[in-house]
Short mmCIF file of N, CA and C in Angstrom, two decimals:
data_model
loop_
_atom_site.label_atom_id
_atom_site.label_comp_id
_atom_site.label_asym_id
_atom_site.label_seq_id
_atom_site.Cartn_x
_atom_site.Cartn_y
_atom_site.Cartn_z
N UNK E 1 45.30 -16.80 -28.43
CA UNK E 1 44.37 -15.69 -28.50
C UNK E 1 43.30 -15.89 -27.43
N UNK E 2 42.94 -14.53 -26.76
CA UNK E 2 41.59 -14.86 -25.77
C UNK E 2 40.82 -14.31 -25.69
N UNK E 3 40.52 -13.95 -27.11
CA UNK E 3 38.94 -13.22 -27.26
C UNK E 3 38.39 -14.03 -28.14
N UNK E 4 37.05 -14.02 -28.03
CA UNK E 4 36.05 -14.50 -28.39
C UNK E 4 35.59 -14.19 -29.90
N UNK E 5 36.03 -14.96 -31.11
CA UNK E 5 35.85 -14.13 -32.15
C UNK E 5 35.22 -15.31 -32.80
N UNK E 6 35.04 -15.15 -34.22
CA UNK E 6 34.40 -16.28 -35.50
C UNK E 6 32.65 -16.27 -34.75
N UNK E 7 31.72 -17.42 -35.75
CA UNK E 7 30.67 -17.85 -34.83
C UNK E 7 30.86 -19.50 -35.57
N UNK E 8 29.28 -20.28 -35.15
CA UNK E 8 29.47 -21.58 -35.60
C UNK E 8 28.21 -22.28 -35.00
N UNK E 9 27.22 -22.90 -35.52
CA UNK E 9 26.38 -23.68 -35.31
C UNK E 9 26.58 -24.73 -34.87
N UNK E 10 25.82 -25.44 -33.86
CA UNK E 10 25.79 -26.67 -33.46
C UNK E 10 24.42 -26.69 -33.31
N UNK E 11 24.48 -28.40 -33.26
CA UNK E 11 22.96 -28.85 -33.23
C UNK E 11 22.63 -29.29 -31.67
N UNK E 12 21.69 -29.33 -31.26
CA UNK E 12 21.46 -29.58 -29.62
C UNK E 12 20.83 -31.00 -29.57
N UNK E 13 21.48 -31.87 -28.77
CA UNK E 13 21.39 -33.71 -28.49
C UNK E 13 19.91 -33.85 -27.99
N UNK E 14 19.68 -34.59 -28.17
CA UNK E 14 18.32 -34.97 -27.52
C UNK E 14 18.25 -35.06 -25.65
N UNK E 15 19.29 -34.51 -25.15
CA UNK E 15 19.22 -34.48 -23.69
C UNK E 15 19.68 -32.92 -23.78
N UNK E 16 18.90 -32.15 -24.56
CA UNK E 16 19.29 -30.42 -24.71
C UNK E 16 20.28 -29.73 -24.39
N UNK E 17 21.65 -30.49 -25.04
CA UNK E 17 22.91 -30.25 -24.45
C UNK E 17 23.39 -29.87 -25.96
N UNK E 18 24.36 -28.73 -26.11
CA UNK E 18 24.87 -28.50 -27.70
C UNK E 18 26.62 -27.92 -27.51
N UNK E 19 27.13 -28.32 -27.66
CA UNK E 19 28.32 -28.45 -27.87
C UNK E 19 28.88 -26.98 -28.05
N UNK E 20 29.87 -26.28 -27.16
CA UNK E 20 30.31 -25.28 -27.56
C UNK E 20 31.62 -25.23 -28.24
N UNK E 21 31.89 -24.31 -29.08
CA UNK E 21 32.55 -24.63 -30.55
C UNK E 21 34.13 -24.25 -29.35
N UNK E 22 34.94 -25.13 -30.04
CA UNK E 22 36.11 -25.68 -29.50
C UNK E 22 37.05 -24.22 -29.41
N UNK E 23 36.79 -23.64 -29.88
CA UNK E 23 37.89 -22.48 -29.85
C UNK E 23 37.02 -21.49 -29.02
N UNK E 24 36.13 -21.05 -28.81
CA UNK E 24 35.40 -20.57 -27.91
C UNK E 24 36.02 -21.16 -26.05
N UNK E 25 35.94 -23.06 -26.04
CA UNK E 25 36.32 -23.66 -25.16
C UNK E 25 37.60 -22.95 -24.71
N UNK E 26 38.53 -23.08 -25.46
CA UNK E 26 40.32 -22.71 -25.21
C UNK E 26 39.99 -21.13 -25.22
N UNK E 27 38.95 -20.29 -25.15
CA UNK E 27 38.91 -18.96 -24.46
C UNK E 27 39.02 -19.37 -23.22
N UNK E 28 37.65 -20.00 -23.43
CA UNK E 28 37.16 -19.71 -21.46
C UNK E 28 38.24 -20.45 -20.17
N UNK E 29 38.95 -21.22 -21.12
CA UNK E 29 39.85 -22.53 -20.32
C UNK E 29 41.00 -21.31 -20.22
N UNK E 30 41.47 -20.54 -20.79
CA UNK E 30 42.21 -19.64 -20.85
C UNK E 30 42.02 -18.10 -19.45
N UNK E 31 41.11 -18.20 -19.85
CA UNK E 31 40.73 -17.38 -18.88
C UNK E 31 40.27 -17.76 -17.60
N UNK E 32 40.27 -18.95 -17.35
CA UNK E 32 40.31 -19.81 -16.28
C UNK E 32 38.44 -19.71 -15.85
N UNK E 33 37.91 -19.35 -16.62
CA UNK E 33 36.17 -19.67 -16.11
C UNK E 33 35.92 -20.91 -15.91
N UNK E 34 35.64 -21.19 -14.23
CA UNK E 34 34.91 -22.50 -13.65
C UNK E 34 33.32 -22.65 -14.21
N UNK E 35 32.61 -21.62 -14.64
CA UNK E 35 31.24 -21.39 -14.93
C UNK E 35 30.97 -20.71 -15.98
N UNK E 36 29.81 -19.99 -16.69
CA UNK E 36 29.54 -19.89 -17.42
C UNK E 36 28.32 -18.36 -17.64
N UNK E 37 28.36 -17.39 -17.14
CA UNK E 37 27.36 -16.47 -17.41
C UNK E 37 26.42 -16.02 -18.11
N UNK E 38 25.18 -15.95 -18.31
CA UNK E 38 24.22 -15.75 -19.83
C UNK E 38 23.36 -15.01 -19.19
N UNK E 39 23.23 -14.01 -19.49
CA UNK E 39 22.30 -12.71 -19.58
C UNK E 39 21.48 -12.26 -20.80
N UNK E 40 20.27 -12.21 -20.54
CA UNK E 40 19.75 -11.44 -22.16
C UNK E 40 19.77 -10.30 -22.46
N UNK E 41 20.71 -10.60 -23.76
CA UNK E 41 20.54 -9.26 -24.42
C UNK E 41 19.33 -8.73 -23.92
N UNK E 42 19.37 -7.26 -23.83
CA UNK E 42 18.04 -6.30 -23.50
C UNK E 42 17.46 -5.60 -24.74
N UNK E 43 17.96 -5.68 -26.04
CA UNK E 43 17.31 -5.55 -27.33
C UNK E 43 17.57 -6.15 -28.31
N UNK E 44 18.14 -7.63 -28.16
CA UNK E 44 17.75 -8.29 -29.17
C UNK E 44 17.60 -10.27 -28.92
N UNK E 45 17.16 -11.15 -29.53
CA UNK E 45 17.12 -12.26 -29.12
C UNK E 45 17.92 -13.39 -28.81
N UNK E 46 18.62 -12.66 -28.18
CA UNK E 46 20.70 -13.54 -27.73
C UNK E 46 20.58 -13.48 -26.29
N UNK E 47 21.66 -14.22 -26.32
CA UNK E 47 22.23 -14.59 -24.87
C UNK E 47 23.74 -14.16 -24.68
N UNK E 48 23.80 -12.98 -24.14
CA UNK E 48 25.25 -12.60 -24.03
C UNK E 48 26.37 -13.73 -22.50
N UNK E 49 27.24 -14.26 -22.94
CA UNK E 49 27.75 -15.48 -22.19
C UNK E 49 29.30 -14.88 -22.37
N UNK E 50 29.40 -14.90 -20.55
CA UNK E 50 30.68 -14.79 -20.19
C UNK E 50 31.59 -15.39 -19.36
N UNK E 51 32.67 -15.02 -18.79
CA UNK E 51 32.87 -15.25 -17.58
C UNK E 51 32.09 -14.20 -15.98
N UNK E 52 32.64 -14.84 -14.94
CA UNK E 52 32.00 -13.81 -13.83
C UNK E 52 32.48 -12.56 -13.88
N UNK E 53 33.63 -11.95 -15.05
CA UNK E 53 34.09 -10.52 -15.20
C UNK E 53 32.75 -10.04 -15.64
N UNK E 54 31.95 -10.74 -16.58
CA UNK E 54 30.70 -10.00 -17.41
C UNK E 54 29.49 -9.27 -16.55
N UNK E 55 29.57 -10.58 -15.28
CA UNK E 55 28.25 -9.69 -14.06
C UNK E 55 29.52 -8.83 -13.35
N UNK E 56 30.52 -9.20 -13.40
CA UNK E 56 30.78 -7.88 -12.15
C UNK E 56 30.99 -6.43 -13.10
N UNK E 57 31.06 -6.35 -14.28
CA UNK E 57 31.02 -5.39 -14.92
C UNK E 57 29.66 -4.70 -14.86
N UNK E 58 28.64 -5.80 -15.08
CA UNK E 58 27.18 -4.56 -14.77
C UNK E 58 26.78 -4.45 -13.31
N UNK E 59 27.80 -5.05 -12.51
CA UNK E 59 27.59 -5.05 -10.66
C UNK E 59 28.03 -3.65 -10.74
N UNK E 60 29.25 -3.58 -10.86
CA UNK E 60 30.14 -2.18 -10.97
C UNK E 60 28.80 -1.02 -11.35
N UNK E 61 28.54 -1.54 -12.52
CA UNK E 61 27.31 0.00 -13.03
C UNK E 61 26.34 -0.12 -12.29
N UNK E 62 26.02 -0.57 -11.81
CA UNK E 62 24.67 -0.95 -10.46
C UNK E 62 25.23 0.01 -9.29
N UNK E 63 26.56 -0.44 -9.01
CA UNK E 63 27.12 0.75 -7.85
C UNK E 63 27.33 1.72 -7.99
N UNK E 64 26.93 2.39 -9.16
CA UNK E 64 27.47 3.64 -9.30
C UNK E 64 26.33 4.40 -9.04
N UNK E 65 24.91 3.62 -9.06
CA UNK E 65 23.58 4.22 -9.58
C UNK E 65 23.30 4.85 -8.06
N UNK E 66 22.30 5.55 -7.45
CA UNK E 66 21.32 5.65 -6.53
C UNK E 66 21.00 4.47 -5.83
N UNK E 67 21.16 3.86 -5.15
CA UNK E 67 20.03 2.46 -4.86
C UNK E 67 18.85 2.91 -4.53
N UNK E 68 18.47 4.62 -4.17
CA UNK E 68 16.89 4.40 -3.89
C UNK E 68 16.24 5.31 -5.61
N UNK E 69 16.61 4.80 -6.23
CA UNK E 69 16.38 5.16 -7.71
C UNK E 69 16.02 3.85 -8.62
N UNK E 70 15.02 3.92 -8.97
CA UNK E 70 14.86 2.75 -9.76
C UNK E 70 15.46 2.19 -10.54
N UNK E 71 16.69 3.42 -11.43
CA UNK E 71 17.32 2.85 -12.19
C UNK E 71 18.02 1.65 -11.67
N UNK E 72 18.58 2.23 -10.73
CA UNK E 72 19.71 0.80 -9.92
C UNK E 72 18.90 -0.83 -9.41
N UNK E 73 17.22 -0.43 -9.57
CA UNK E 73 16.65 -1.93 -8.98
C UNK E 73 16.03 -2.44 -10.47
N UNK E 74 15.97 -1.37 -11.55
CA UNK E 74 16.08 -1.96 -12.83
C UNK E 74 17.10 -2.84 -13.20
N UNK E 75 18.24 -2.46 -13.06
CA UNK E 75 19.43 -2.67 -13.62
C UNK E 75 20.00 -4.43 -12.77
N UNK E 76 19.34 -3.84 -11.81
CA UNK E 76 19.80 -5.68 -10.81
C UNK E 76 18.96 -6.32 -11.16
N UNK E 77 17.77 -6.52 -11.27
CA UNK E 77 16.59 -7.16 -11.97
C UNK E 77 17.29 -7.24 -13.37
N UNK E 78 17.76 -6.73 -14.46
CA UNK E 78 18.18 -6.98 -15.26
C UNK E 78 19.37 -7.95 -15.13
N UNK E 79 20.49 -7.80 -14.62
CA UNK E 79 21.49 -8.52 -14.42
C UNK E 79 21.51 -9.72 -13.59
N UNK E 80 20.47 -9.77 -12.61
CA UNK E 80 20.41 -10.98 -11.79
C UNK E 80 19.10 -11.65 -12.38
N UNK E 81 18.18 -10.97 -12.62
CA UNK E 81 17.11 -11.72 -12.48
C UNK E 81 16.90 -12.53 -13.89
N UNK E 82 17.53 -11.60 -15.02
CA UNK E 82 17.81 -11.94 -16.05
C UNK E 82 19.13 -13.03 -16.55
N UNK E 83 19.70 -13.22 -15.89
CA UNK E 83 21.00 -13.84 -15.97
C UNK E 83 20.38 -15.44 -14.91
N UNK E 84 21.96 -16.36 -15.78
CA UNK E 84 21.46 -17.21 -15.34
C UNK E 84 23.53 -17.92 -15.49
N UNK E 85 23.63 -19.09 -14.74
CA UNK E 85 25.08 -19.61 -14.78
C UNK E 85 24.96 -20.87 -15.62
N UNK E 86 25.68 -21.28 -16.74
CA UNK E 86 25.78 -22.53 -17.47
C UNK E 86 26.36 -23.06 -16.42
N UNK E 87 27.02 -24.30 -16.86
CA UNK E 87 28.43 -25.49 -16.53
C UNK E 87 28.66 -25.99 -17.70
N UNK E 88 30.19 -26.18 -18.09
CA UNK E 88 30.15 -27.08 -18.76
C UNK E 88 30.29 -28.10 -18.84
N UNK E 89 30.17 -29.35 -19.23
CA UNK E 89 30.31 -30.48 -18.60
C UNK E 89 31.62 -31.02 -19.00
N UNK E 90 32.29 -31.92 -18.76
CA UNK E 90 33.33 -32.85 -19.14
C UNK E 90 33.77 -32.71 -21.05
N UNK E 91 32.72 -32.96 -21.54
CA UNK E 91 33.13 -32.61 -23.08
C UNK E 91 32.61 -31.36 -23.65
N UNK E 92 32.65 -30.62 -22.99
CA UNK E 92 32.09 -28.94 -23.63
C UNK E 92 31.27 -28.92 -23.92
N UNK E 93 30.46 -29.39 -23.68
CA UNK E 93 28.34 -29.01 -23.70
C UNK E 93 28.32 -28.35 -22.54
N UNK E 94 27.03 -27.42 -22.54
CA UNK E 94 26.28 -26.67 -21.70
C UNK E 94 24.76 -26.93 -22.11
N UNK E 95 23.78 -27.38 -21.02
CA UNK E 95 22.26 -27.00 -21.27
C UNK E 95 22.13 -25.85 -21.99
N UNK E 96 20.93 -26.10 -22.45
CA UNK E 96 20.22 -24.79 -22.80
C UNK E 96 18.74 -24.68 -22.40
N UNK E 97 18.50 -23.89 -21.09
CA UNK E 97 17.54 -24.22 -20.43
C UNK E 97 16.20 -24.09 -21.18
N UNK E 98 14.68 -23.70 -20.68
CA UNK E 98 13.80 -23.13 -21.32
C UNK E 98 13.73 -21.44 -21.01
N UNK E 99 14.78 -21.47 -20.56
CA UNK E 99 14.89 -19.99 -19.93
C UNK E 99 15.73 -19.17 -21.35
N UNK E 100 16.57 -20.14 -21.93
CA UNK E 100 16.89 -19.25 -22.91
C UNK E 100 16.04 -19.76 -24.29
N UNK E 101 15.67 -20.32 -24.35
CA UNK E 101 15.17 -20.91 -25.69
C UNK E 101 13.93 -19.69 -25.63
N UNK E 102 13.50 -19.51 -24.85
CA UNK E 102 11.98 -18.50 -24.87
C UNK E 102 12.56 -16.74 -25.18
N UNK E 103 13.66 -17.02 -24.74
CA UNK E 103 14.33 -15.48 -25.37
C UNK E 103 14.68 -15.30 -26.77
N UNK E 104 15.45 -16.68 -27.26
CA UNK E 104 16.14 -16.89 -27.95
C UNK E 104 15.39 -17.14 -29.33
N UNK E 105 14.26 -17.91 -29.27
CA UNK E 105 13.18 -18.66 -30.20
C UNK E 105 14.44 -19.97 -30.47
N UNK E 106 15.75 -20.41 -29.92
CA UNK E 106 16.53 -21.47 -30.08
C UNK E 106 15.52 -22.71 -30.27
N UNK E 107 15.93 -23.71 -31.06
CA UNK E 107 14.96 -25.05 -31.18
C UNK E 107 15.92 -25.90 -31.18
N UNK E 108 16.38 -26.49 -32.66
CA UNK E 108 17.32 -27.58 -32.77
C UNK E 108 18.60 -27.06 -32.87
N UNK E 109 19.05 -25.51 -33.34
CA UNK E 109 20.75 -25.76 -33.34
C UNK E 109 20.61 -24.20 -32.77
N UNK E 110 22.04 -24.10 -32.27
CA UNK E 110 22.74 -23.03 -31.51
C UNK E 110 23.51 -22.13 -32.45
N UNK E 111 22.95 -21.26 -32.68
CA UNK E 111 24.76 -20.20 -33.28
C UNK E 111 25.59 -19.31 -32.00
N UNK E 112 27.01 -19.77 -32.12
CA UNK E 112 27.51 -19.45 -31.67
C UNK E 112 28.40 -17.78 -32.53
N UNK E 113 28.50 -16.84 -31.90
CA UNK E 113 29.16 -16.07 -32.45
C UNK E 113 30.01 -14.96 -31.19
N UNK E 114 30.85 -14.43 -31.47
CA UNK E 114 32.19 -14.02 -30.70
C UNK E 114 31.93 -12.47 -30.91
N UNK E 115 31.93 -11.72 -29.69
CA UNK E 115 31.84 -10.19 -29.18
C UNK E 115 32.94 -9.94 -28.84
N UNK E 116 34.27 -10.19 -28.62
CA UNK E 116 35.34 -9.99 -28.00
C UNK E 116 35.59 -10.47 -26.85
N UNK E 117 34.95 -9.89 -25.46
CA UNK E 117 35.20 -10.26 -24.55
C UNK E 117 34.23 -11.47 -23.73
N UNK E 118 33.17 -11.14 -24.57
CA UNK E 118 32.30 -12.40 -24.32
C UNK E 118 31.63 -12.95 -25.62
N UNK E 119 30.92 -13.99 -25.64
CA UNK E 119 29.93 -14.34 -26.97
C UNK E 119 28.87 -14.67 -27.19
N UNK E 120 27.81 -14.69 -28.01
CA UNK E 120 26.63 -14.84 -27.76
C UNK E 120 26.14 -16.01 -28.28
N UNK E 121 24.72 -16.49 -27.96
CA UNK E 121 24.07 -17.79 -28.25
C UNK E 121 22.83 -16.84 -29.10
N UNK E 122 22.47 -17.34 -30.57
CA UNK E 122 21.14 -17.06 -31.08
C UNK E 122 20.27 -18.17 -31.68
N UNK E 123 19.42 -18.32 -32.09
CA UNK E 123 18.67 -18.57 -33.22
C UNK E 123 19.67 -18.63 -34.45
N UNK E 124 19.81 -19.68 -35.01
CA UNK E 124 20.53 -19.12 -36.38
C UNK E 124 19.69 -18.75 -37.56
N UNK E 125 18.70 -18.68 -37.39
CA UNK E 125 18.01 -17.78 -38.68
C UNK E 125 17.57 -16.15 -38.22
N UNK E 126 17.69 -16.40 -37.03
CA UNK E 126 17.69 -14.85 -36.53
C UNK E 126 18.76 -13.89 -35.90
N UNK E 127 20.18 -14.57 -36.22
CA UNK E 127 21.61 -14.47 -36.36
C UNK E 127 22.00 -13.97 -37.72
N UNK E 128 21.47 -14.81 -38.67
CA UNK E 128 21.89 -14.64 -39.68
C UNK E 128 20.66 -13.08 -40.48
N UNK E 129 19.36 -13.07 -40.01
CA UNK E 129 18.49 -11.78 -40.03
C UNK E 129 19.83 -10.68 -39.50
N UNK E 130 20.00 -11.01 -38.17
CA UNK E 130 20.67 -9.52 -37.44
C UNK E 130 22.03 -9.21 -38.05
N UNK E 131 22.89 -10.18 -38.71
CA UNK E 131 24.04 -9.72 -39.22
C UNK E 131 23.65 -8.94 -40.83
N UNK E 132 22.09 -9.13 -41.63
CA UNK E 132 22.29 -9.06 -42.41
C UNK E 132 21.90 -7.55 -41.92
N UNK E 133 21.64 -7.18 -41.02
CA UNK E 133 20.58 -5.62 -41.16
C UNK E 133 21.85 -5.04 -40.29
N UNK E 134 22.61 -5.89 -39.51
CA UNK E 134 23.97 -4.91 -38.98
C UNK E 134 24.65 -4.20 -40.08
N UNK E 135 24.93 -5.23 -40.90
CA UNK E 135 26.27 -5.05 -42.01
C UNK E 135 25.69 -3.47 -43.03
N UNK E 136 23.94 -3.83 -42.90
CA UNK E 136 23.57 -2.96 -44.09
C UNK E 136 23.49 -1.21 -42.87
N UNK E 137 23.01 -1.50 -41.88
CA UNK E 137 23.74 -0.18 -41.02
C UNK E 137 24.94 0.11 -41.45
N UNK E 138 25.98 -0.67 -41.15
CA UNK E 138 27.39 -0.38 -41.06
C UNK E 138 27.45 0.47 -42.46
N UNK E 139 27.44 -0.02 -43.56
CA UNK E 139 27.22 -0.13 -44.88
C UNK E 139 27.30 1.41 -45.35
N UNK E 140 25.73 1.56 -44.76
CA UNK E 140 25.12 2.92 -45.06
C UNK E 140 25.96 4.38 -44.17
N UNK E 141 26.31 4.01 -42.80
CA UNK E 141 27.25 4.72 -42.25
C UNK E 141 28.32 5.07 -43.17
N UNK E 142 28.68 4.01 -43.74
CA UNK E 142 30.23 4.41 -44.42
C UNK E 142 29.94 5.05 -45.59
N UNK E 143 28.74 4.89 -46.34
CA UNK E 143 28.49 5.77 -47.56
C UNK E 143 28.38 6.90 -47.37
N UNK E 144 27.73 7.58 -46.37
CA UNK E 144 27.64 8.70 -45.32
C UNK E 144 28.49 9.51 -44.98
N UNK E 145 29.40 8.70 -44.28
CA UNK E 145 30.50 9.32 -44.15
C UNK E 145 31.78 9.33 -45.68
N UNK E 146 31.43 8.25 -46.32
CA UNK E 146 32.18 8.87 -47.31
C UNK E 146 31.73 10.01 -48.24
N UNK E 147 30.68 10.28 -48.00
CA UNK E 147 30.30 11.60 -48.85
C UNK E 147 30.42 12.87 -48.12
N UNK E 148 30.58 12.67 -46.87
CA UNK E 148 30.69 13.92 -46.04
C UNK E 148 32.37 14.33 -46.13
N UNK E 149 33.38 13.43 -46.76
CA UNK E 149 34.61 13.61 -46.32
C UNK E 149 35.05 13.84 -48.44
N UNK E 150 34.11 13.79 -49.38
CA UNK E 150 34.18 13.89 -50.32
C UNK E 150 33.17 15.25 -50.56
N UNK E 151 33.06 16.01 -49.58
CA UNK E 151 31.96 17.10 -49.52
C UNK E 151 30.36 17.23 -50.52
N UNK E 152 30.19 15.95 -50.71
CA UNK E 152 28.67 15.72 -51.29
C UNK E 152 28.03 16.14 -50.02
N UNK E 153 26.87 17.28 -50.68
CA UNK E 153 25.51 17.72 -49.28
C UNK E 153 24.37 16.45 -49.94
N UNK E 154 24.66 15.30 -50.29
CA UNK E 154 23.44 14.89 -50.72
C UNK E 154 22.99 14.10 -49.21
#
């Protein structure tokens, strides 16, 4: 399989190195990533981490823009200036700079969790906040829609 799915905590070593969860590894080894991509989320406190498909995907939307339009010197400032390249080392650790910990509020452990094509790094108490207020979106959508397809006007 080579998407990025499950999540999983690790704790970060006293040389601020935290272990990325082994099946995550056999993605990226799969997909042949020499490096490591991390961009911040732009509304919430994660680190979206890919391969180099992930920047050339918002390179691509950058080219589509105006370049004498701000959107397009937003959007590179977002993707470059915001982004940053891991490594991993020999046993599957990656730093975690102060560049993401200040986005992240990250301290002692990492949650790892899987987007499909890429995955993200959070806070795990503010991982476990955002899945609880996703699920209750999702939740409420489906009650919604199940009353609209059961013709309740409530």
């Amino acid at each position: 399989m080579d998407r990025f799915l499950s999540n999983a905590v690790n704790r970060i070593d006293a040389k601020g190195r935290v272990s990325v969860p082994a099946h995550f590894r056999s993605v990226v080894q799969k997909r042949g990533y020499s490096e490591l991509y991390a961009l911040r989320a732009l509304d919430i406190p994660a680190m979206d981490v890919g391969g180099l498909d992930l920047l050339d995907r918002y390179e691509q939307r950058i080219a589509q823009e105006d370049p004498f339009l701000q959107t397009a010197d937003d959007m590179s400032f977002f993707c470059h200036g915001d982004g940053t390249f891991l490594k991993l080392d020999q046993d599957g650790r990656i730093t975690v700079p102060e560049f993401i910990r200040e986005h992240t509020g990250i301290s002692a452990e990492v949650a790892f969790v899987g987007r499909g094509n890429f995955f993200q790094i959070w806070e795990p108490g503010r991982l476990a906040a955002y899945g609880a207020e996703a699920r209750a979106r999702l939740l409420k959508l489906r009650q919604g829609l199940g009353a609209k397809a059961s013709g309740s006007t409530e």
